């Protein structure tokens, strides 16, 4: 259990507080494999990206998105709203038949938690929430109530919408800059990039500053293809494992990171962690043959 | 004065608190031009980047960096340490004659503030500091003591160093991910990107994950040239103006941003701002002919 491990470590490092809440799925497995049917391979002209979906938090959005991916809905669509330091958004041509063909999805900005719910605590009294932490690789926040929510860290995948809360359909965005946490809860996050984030960062920006020429829409970055990894031929699969955020190793890493024990820190920074600045690492098990 | 403007707006929006501290260089000028001698043009193979230097905060680092730029020291050096979501670092070959030719610079992680010092307040009780805000376009933090410090937001330019605090020389880095605020004070920030940040984001990553092949150093992104804008022929200059963070317009924008009055926010986010998530906008006055 994370909790007892944390207690043991606290004896060694009495000034460092870190623990998990409740009885979680604690494990000594440092790495976790991803289910192929829960993983998406996004092929861009300049590189391949792997996304882990989050059906445990946003089931309706994952179901709809997976269904669209399965029918190659996104192939040849473009990233048409790309703002440096903010988001890269893609989808079918606004108002087109294809666009209108997708029914709206009810928002899933939060998910219910019961008294047995647990997560790996990262920080109390974060600027935007009472607590932040991780659950199954996803960064989240929690206010000690009966719900929690995924947080808009860089690399998260969320569904765009218009003014109405339940108006998301097929347009999605990746966060590519400093976490816009003010979008937490009011948007539905349903996945995160686990491989190839540098290719998401290299998507052609479509937004210009005052005084610049508009970017020609023919230069917008297209999606070559998007497939569930389970539908990708074996030889072309990219197999990724991610850090198990419920593992004792991960909890130990949080403690180490927060303590900043390296001599490099001749002055200690405040003993706090920004949940969006703590990477959940991936490793490559198999690249494309 | 920002202060009185803020008070007037407070009458209209009693629940939104925002103000500037002390008597600043408040102005109705929404935009501020950059001094050519205080601006750097960085040419990468895939695009041009403009940097504003910060001699008012880190004079020794700016003096040394400008001197190196003036002698074309960085031309043909490479970004040899590029970690997605963290930093893009460049400099001469480690331990080379060129590398050893540059004397160390004493750290400037903080700067002194006297009782007349002022800044544009963004947030109280930020996770890492008592207050955050802006001064002359630069994001900073302040603990109500006699010093303040620039913060590691995405796009900031800082000098790398080894374990000793005063060991910086010529190696520099750009922040390219979620702000690593734990580096505040212990590193010297001395500039920020004001144009072309997407090209910094597109620099070849050199760091790989477990299971990946190392990146061939011949593929590292080189610096084609780095010049003070005052040394660039007129026709090739990129002239940028940046938002004047001491202007009433900017203060009003902070108030608006924090209030999230758009109907899009059917649930209001907490009325807080992350100083590294508030863009200080640029506009292009003249591109290259």
XYZ file of C-alpha atoms in Angstrom:
578
model
C 0.000 0.000 0.000
C 1.205 3.459 -0.820
C 0.102 4.738 2.518
C 2.262 2.477 4.672
C 5.235 2.970 2.358
C 4.883 6.688 2.717
C 4.808 6.337 6.488
C 8.031 4.346 6.459
C 9.731 6.961 4.320
C 8.485 9.700 6.577
C 10.660 8.294 9.336
C 13.674 8.924 7.149
C 12.507 12.288 5.885
C 10.442 13.848 8.618
C 9.967 17.194 6.878
C 8.592 15.795 3.668
C 4.907 15.079 3.597
C 3.478 12.846 0.967
C 0.904 10.117 1.072
C -1.937 8.605 -0.816
C -5.503 8.755 0.376
C -7.432 5.671 1.327
C -6.709 2.166 0.168
C -5.668 2.310 -3.464
C -4.625 -0.262 -6.002
C -1.099 0.025 -4.737
C 1.426 -2.130 -6.472
C 5.108 -2.788 -6.718
C 4.846 -2.780 -10.490
C 6.661 0.358 -11.581
C 5.345 0.134 -15.134
C 1.890 -0.461 -16.500
C 1.070 -1.711 -19.987
C -1.683 -0.072 -22.001
C -4.636 -1.932 -23.425
C -4.449 -1.848 -27.204
C -8.167 -1.091 -27.523
C -7.715 1.851 -25.196
C -4.798 3.357 -27.098
C -4.832 5.478 -30.245
C -2.132 5.800 -32.906
C -2.204 9.272 -34.475
C -0.113 9.624 -37.613
C 0.923 13.164 -38.506
C 2.990 14.064 -41.573
C 6.021 14.617 -39.347
C 5.673 11.839 -36.749
C 3.634 9.297 -34.789
C 1.815 9.974 -31.551
C 0.303 7.528 -29.059
C -2.647 8.512 -26.868
C -4.047 6.695 -23.861
C -7.807 7.076 -23.481
C -9.562 7.447 -20.134
C -12.850 5.482 -20.213
C -12.714 5.136 -16.432
C -13.191 8.923 -16.087
C -15.042 9.999 -19.249
C -16.827 6.913 -20.624
C -19.239 8.678 -22.990
C -16.528 10.737 -24.629
C -14.189 7.782 -25.027
C -16.978 5.676 -26.491
C -17.891 8.342 -29.052
C -14.284 9.184 -29.895
C -13.348 5.494 -30.302
C -16.360 4.954 -32.547
C -15.285 7.904 -34.733
C -11.665 6.739 -34.813
C -12.824 3.256 -35.806
C -14.612 4.636 -38.858
C -11.572 6.751 -39.877
C -13.627 9.874 -39.217
C -10.585 12.030 -38.491
C -8.384 10.884 -41.382
C -7.603 13.885 -43.600
C -9.143 16.396 -41.195
C -6.900 19.253 -40.116
C -5.653 21.051 -37.047
C -7.488 24.281 -37.789
C -7.111 26.126 -34.466
C -3.575 25.982 -33.162
C -2.498 28.651 -30.717
C 1.069 28.541 -29.473
C 1.255 27.955 -25.732
C -2.404 26.972 -25.565
C -4.112 24.300 -27.708
C -3.978 22.392 -31.006
C -7.546 21.698 -32.094
C -8.758 19.471 -34.926
C -12.013 18.266 -36.409
C -14.120 18.244 -39.563
C -14.927 21.437 -41.456
C -17.212 23.515 -39.223
C -20.853 23.104 -40.157
C -20.121 20.514 -42.849
C -22.293 17.445 -43.321
C -19.604 15.381 -41.629
C -19.527 17.798 -38.719
C -23.307 17.763 -38.323
C -23.412 13.970 -38.544
C -22.111 13.580 -34.988
C -24.565 13.882 -32.099
C -23.699 15.940 -29.039
C -22.190 14.336 -25.971
C -23.181 15.245 -22.419
C -20.278 16.823 -20.561
C -18.082 14.713 -18.260
C -15.989 17.411 -16.629
C -16.037 15.635 -13.263
C -16.460 12.092 -12.049
C -18.026 10.748 -8.878
C -15.955 9.542 -5.985
C -17.227 7.386 -3.142
C -15.744 6.903 0.297
C -13.453 4.126 -0.936
C -12.048 6.276 -3.705
C -8.303 6.866 -3.528
C -5.564 8.578 -5.489
C -1.864 9.345 -5.224
C -1.623 12.720 -3.546
C 0.804 15.242 -5.032
C -0.056 18.582 -3.456
C -2.398 20.168 -0.961
C -3.596 23.753 -1.409
C -2.743 23.956 -5.058
C -3.746 27.311 -6.581
C -6.842 25.789 -8.241
C -7.891 22.979 -5.880
C -7.585 21.672 -2.348
C -5.658 18.639 -3.537
C -3.989 17.430 -6.701
C -2.689 14.008 -7.554
C -2.653 11.120 -9.987
C -4.930 8.214 -10.703
C -3.962 5.586 -13.280
C -1.535 7.981 -14.932
C -3.905 10.921 -15.176
C -3.373 14.184 -13.289
C -6.441 15.213 -11.327
C -7.743 17.554 -8.661
C -10.056 17.031 -5.733
C -11.788 19.273 -3.213
C -12.644 16.632 -0.579
C -16.157 16.400 -1.886
C -17.881 13.597 -3.790
C -16.286 14.293 -7.148
C -12.878 14.845 -8.707
C -11.755 16.023 -12.134
C -8.913 15.604 -14.593
C -6.660 18.648 -14.968
C -5.626 20.430 -18.172
C -1.923 19.568 -18.149
C 0.128 19.794 -21.331
C -0.543 16.709 -23.446
C -4.101 16.160 -22.287
C -6.728 15.441 -24.925
C -10.137 17.046 -24.452
C -13.286 17.608 -26.460
C -14.031 21.106 -27.712
C -17.543 22.502 -27.474
C -19.548 25.677 -28.114
C -21.185 27.759 -25.385
C -23.601 25.075 -24.222
C -21.969 22.625 -21.777
C -23.361 19.542 -23.559
C -22.394 20.613 -27.066
C -19.189 18.603 -27.622
C -19.291 16.267 -30.606
C -16.164 15.418 -32.591
C -13.786 18.402 -32.371
C -10.935 17.788 -29.966
C -7.833 19.590 -28.711
C -4.481 18.827 -27.187
C -3.106 21.190 -24.560
C 0.305 22.404 -25.780
C 1.277 25.027 -23.198
C 1.128 26.104 -19.591
C -1.836 24.249 -18.116
C -5.045 26.275 -18.647
C -6.538 25.035 -15.391
C -9.443 27.457 -15.655
C -10.831 25.014 -18.252
C -10.926 22.213 -15.681
C -14.418 20.832 -15.041
C -16.047 22.915 -17.784
C -14.469 20.798 -20.526
C -14.152 17.022 -20.819
C -10.652 15.581 -20.780
C -10.670 12.020 -22.035
C -7.085 11.075 -22.861
C -3.430 12.047 -22.791
C -0.396 11.805 -25.014
C 1.965 9.068 -23.849
C 4.364 9.123 -26.799
C 5.437 11.672 -29.410
C 4.401 14.876 -27.645
C 7.154 16.707 -29.561
C 5.169 16.036 -32.754
C 2.069 17.620 -31.232
C 4.257 20.616 -30.358
C 5.404 20.823 -33.989
C 1.868 21.153 -35.425
C 1.565 24.243 -37.643
C 0.200 27.210 -35.676
C -2.861 28.750 -37.315
C -3.178 31.753 -35.043
C -1.016 34.772 -35.824
C -0.227 37.953 -33.930
C -1.321 41.437 -34.967
C 0.702 42.517 -37.996
C 1.335 39.013 -39.340
C -0.190 37.491 -42.440
C -2.800 34.797 -41.842
C -1.568 31.233 -42.278
C -2.868 29.683 -45.504
C -5.293 26.898 -44.596
C -3.517 24.684 -47.126
C -0.567 24.758 -44.723
C -2.573 23.499 -41.745
C -1.295 20.187 -40.369
C -3.466 17.268 -41.499
C -4.187 14.058 -39.648
C -2.884 11.323 -41.928
C -4.700 8.704 -39.897
C -6.002 7.929 -36.460
C -6.554 4.305 -35.442
C -7.222 2.306 -32.332
C -3.964 0.462 -31.688
C -5.938 -2.820 -31.667
C -6.859 -2.104 -35.316
C -3.245 -1.427 -36.328
C -1.415 -4.383 -37.956
C 0.995 -5.925 -35.452
C 4.126 -4.861 -37.295
C 3.026 -1.241 -37.239
C 2.027 -1.063 -33.599
C 3.893 1.153 -31.180
C 3.753 -0.484 -27.771
C 4.153 1.798 -24.786
C 4.276 1.258 -21.055
C 3.668 4.105 -18.646
C 4.672 4.681 -15.059
C 2.236 3.135 -12.643
C 1.214 6.128 -10.554
C -0.159 3.740 -7.911
C 3.263 2.147 -7.375
C 5.559 2.622 -4.404
C 8.316 3.600 -6.861
C 6.231 6.481 -8.148
C 5.411 7.675 -4.639
C 9.108 7.511 -3.779
C 9.915 9.568 -6.857
C 7.415 12.221 -5.782
C 9.090 12.392 -2.382
C 12.536 12.679 -3.949
C 11.417 15.297 -6.424
C 9.818 17.426 -3.774
C 12.847 17.220 -1.484
C 15.285 18.540 -4.165
C 18.211 16.970 -2.306
C 20.745 17.582 -5.081
C 23.566 19.984 -4.238
C 22.482 21.890 -7.312
C 19.785 23.414 -5.075
C 22.093 25.548 -2.945
C 18.895 27.326 -1.909
C 15.901 25.042 -1.496
C 12.801 25.819 -3.495
C 9.456 25.683 -1.644
C 8.596 21.995 -0.944
C 5.639 21.985 -3.305
C 4.830 20.277 -6.596
C 2.734 21.475 -9.522
C 0.876 18.342 -10.624
C 1.196 19.422 -14.264
C 4.970 19.738 -13.913
C 5.499 16.179 -12.650
C 6.019 13.957 -15.671
C 4.447 10.509 -15.772
C 7.086 8.731 -17.794
C 6.579 6.362 -20.689
C 8.859 3.715 -22.129
C 8.897 2.145 -25.515
C 8.391 -1.611 -25.526
C 8.147 -2.010 -29.294
C 8.447 0.529 -32.075
C 7.186 -0.019 -35.596
C 9.064 -2.827 -37.356
C -1.925 55.147 -12.269
C -2.778 51.466 -12.227
C -3.804 51.679 -8.612
C -6.600 54.218 -9.032
C -7.826 52.495 -12.191
C -8.067 49.266 -10.327
C -10.035 50.935 -7.571
C -12.508 52.357 -10.061
C -13.012 48.949 -11.633
C -13.446 47.413 -8.220
C -16.612 49.420 -7.818
C -18.012 47.646 -10.828
C -16.667 44.243 -9.918
C -16.574 44.059 -6.134
C -15.585 40.405 -5.962
C -12.587 40.676 -8.232
C -9.418 41.842 -6.568
C -6.569 43.109 -8.641
C -4.235 46.024 -8.189
C -0.690 47.116 -8.639
C 1.576 47.855 -5.733
C 3.029 51.276 -5.097
C 3.481 54.017 -7.640
C 4.608 52.401 -10.869
C 5.441 53.693 -14.302
C 1.779 53.475 -15.158
C 0.857 54.534 -18.620
C -1.986 54.620 -21.064
C 0.305 53.225 -23.743
C -0.959 49.723 -24.395
C 2.090 48.765 -26.412
C 5.773 49.220 -25.762
C 8.517 49.189 -28.386
C 11.699 47.241 -27.767
C 15.143 48.789 -27.874
C 17.070 47.296 -30.773
C 20.223 46.925 -28.693
C 18.222 45.016 -26.110
C 16.696 42.576 -28.590
C 18.212 39.466 -30.152
C 17.414 37.873 -33.506
C 17.925 34.106 -33.365
C 17.901 32.370 -36.731
C 17.118 28.653 -36.670
C 16.977 26.437 -39.771
C 13.181 26.424 -39.578
C 12.384 29.976 -38.449
C 13.289 33.276 -36.815
C 12.924 34.062 -33.127
C 13.081 37.413 -31.338
C 14.192 37.657 -27.717
C 13.902 40.611 -25.365
C 16.762 40.833 -22.865
C 16.319 41.927 -19.245
C 19.304 44.090 -18.236
C 17.136 45.792 -15.604
C 16.916 42.484 -13.695
C 20.047 40.534 -14.638
C 22.638 43.086 -15.828
C 25.739 40.884 -15.623
C 24.155 38.041 -17.580
C 22.795 40.361 -20.260
C 26.155 42.100 -20.587
C 28.012 38.803 -21.023
C 25.402 37.288 -23.321
C 25.277 40.419 -25.506
C 29.063 40.443 -25.742
C 29.042 36.790 -26.872
C 26.227 37.419 -29.351
C 28.132 40.415 -30.744
C 31.140 38.212 -31.522
C 28.939 35.534 -33.183
C 29.923 33.125 -30.415
C 26.748 31.034 -30.742
C 26.662 30.779 -34.533
C 26.889 27.104 -35.525
C 26.538 25.857 -31.943
C 23.765 23.353 -31.314
C 20.831 22.681 -29.051
C 22.381 19.641 -27.402
C 20.024 19.118 -24.444
C 16.404 19.322 -25.468
C 13.856 17.636 -23.239
C 10.235 17.778 -24.310
C 8.091 19.689 -21.823
C 11.150 21.087 -20.064
C 14.053 22.945 -21.712
C 15.958 23.481 -24.964
C 19.600 24.132 -24.063
C 22.430 25.294 -26.337
C 26.079 26.221 -26.079
C 29.555 25.342 -27.308
C 30.897 21.804 -27.096
C 31.318 20.973 -23.413
C 34.917 21.430 -22.252
C 36.075 22.762 -25.628
C 38.491 25.684 -25.907
C 35.562 27.882 -26.891
C 33.614 26.700 -23.858
C 36.525 27.324 -21.487
C 37.166 30.761 -22.993
C 34.178 32.262 -21.192
C 34.577 33.362 -17.572
C 31.952 32.481 -14.993
C 29.180 34.909 -14.137
C 27.956 35.503 -10.592
C 24.335 34.388 -10.226
C 21.487 36.927 -10.476
C 18.558 34.774 -9.406
C 16.930 37.664 -7.526
C 17.017 41.430 -7.696
C 16.735 44.033 -4.949
C 13.559 45.969 -4.361
C 13.299 49.151 -2.341
C 10.240 50.722 -0.751
C 9.357 52.532 -3.979
C 9.448 49.363 -6.018
C 6.204 48.434 -7.755
C 4.809 45.806 -10.087
C 1.510 44.767 -11.634
C -0.002 42.251 -9.260
C -1.474 39.083 -10.766
C -2.019 36.685 -7.882
C -1.650 36.411 -4.128
C -0.798 33.079 -2.494
C 0.485 31.466 -5.640
C 1.756 27.920 -4.996
C 5.397 29.071 -5.083
C 5.304 32.652 -3.764
C 3.241 35.125 -1.773
C 2.658 37.252 -4.844
C 3.161 37.019 -8.570
C 2.951 39.702 -11.203
C 4.594 41.460 -14.106
C 7.208 44.153 -14.451
C 8.107 45.508 -17.876
C 6.751 42.410 -19.577
C 8.506 39.885 -17.370
C 6.648 37.495 -15.049
C 7.993 37.647 -11.513
C 7.323 36.603 -7.941
C 7.683 38.449 -4.671
C 7.484 37.509 -0.990
C 7.045 41.018 0.475
C 10.730 41.151 1.343
C 13.476 43.250 -0.165
C 13.939 41.191 -3.292
C 11.908 39.705 -6.139
C 12.729 37.226 -8.891
C 11.785 36.376 -12.455
C 9.780 33.160 -12.849
C 10.472 30.218 -15.161
C 7.510 30.577 -17.500
C 7.553 28.969 -20.926
C 9.631 31.109 -23.281
C 11.995 32.460 -20.652
C 15.696 32.464 -21.453
C 18.065 31.552 -18.624
C 21.709 30.671 -18.185
C 22.601 27.052 -17.437
C 25.209 26.284 -14.803
C 26.874 23.364 -13.015
C 26.478 22.631 -9.295
C 28.123 25.824 -8.077
C 25.730 28.794 -8.066
C 28.210 31.134 -9.769
C 29.219 28.734 -12.530
C 27.113 30.001 -15.448
C 29.128 31.063 -18.487
C 27.724 30.751 -22.012
C 25.281 27.804 -22.049
C 21.670 28.931 -22.050
C 18.216 27.373 -22.151
C 14.689 28.241 -23.142
C 11.835 26.873 -21.052
C 9.544 24.897 -23.397
C 7.030 23.302 -21.018
C 5.013 23.673 -17.857
C 6.868 26.280 -15.808
C 9.578 24.582 -13.688
C 9.153 27.097 -10.901
C 11.445 25.097 -8.585
C 14.292 26.567 -10.670
C 13.280 30.114 -9.738
C 15.975 32.037 -7.820
C 18.593 29.283 -8.216
C 19.034 30.045 -11.932
C 19.377 33.370 -13.714
C 16.621 34.310 -16.130
C 17.760 37.132 -18.381
C 15.360 37.286 -21.326
C 12.200 35.994 -22.904
C 10.929 35.036 -26.347
C 8.660 37.732 -27.785
C 8.284 36.301 -31.295
C 8.567 32.855 -32.901
C 8.052 30.659 -29.822
C 6.621 27.961 -32.108
C 10.100 27.630 -33.651
C 11.640 27.093 -30.210
C 9.001 24.389 -29.664
C 10.036 22.728 -32.927
C 13.707 22.319 -31.950
C 14.822 18.685 -32.291
C 14.518 16.827 -28.979
C 17.782 15.166 -27.937
C 16.443 13.248 -24.969
C 14.732 9.926 -25.616
C 12.671 7.607 -23.462
C 13.723 4.128 -22.362
C 13.589 1.807 -25.361
C 14.232 4.453 -28.007
C 17.376 4.898 -30.035
C 19.524 7.894 -29.139
C 19.180 10.879 -31.464
C 22.211 11.273 -33.730
C 24.013 14.459 -32.722
C 24.208 15.377 -36.414
C 20.435 15.836 -36.221
C 20.602 18.341 -33.359
C 19.161 21.745 -34.261
C 21.925 24.269 -34.975
C 21.871 27.997 -34.392
C 22.372 29.535 -37.823
C 23.056 32.917 -36.257
C 22.318 35.038 -33.246
C 22.635 38.826 -33.529
C 21.700 41.899 -31.559
C 18.865 43.478 -33.570
C 20.879 46.724 -33.647
C 23.564 44.836 -35.622
C 21.065 43.408 -38.121
C 20.790 45.341 -41.436
C 17.605 47.417 -41.461
C 15.888 45.382 -44.168
C 16.365 42.178 -42.189
C 15.151 43.484 -38.861
C 12.016 42.097 -37.248
C 10.456 44.886 -35.230
C 8.201 43.829 -32.368
C 6.124 45.681 -29.836
C 4.960 44.003 -26.648
C 2.090 44.684 -24.310
C 2.938 47.277 -21.723
C 2.301 45.412 -18.490
C 2.244 48.736 -16.631
C -0.676 50.025 -18.699
C -4.274 50.431 -17.580
C -5.311 48.291 -20.561
C -3.223 45.401 -19.316
C -4.621 45.688 -15.785
C -8.116 45.724 -17.235
C -7.330 42.594 -19.227
C -6.164 40.837 -16.067
C -9.450 41.745 -14.376
C -11.464 40.505 -17.341
C -9.470 37.305 -17.617
C -9.870 36.480 -13.967
C -13.610 37.167 -14.004
C -14.301 34.701 -16.875
C -17.546 36.491 -17.676
C -18.171 34.625 -20.938
C -21.255 32.394 -20.975
C -18.890 29.626 -21.969
C -18.072 29.354 -18.251
C -21.411 27.924 -17.140
C -19.540 27.030 -13.950
C -17.034 29.631 -12.826
C -13.455 28.514 -12.336
C -11.703 29.702 -9.152
C -10.950 33.447 -9.517
C -7.191 32.933 -9.656
C -4.506 33.403 -12.304
C -1.315 31.458 -12.897
C 1.206 34.159 -13.846
C 2.810 31.780 -16.365
C -0.541 31.173 -18.054
C -1.263 34.873 -18.705
C 0.225 35.735 -22.080
C 1.985 39.066 -22.561
C 1.112 39.659 -26.201
C 3.411 40.831 -28.958
C 2.620 42.468 -32.269
C 4.653 42.698 -35.410
C 5.500 46.216 -36.520
C 7.826 45.232 -39.347
C 8.818 41.822 -40.663
C 11.869 41.189 -42.809
C 11.635 42.906 -46.201
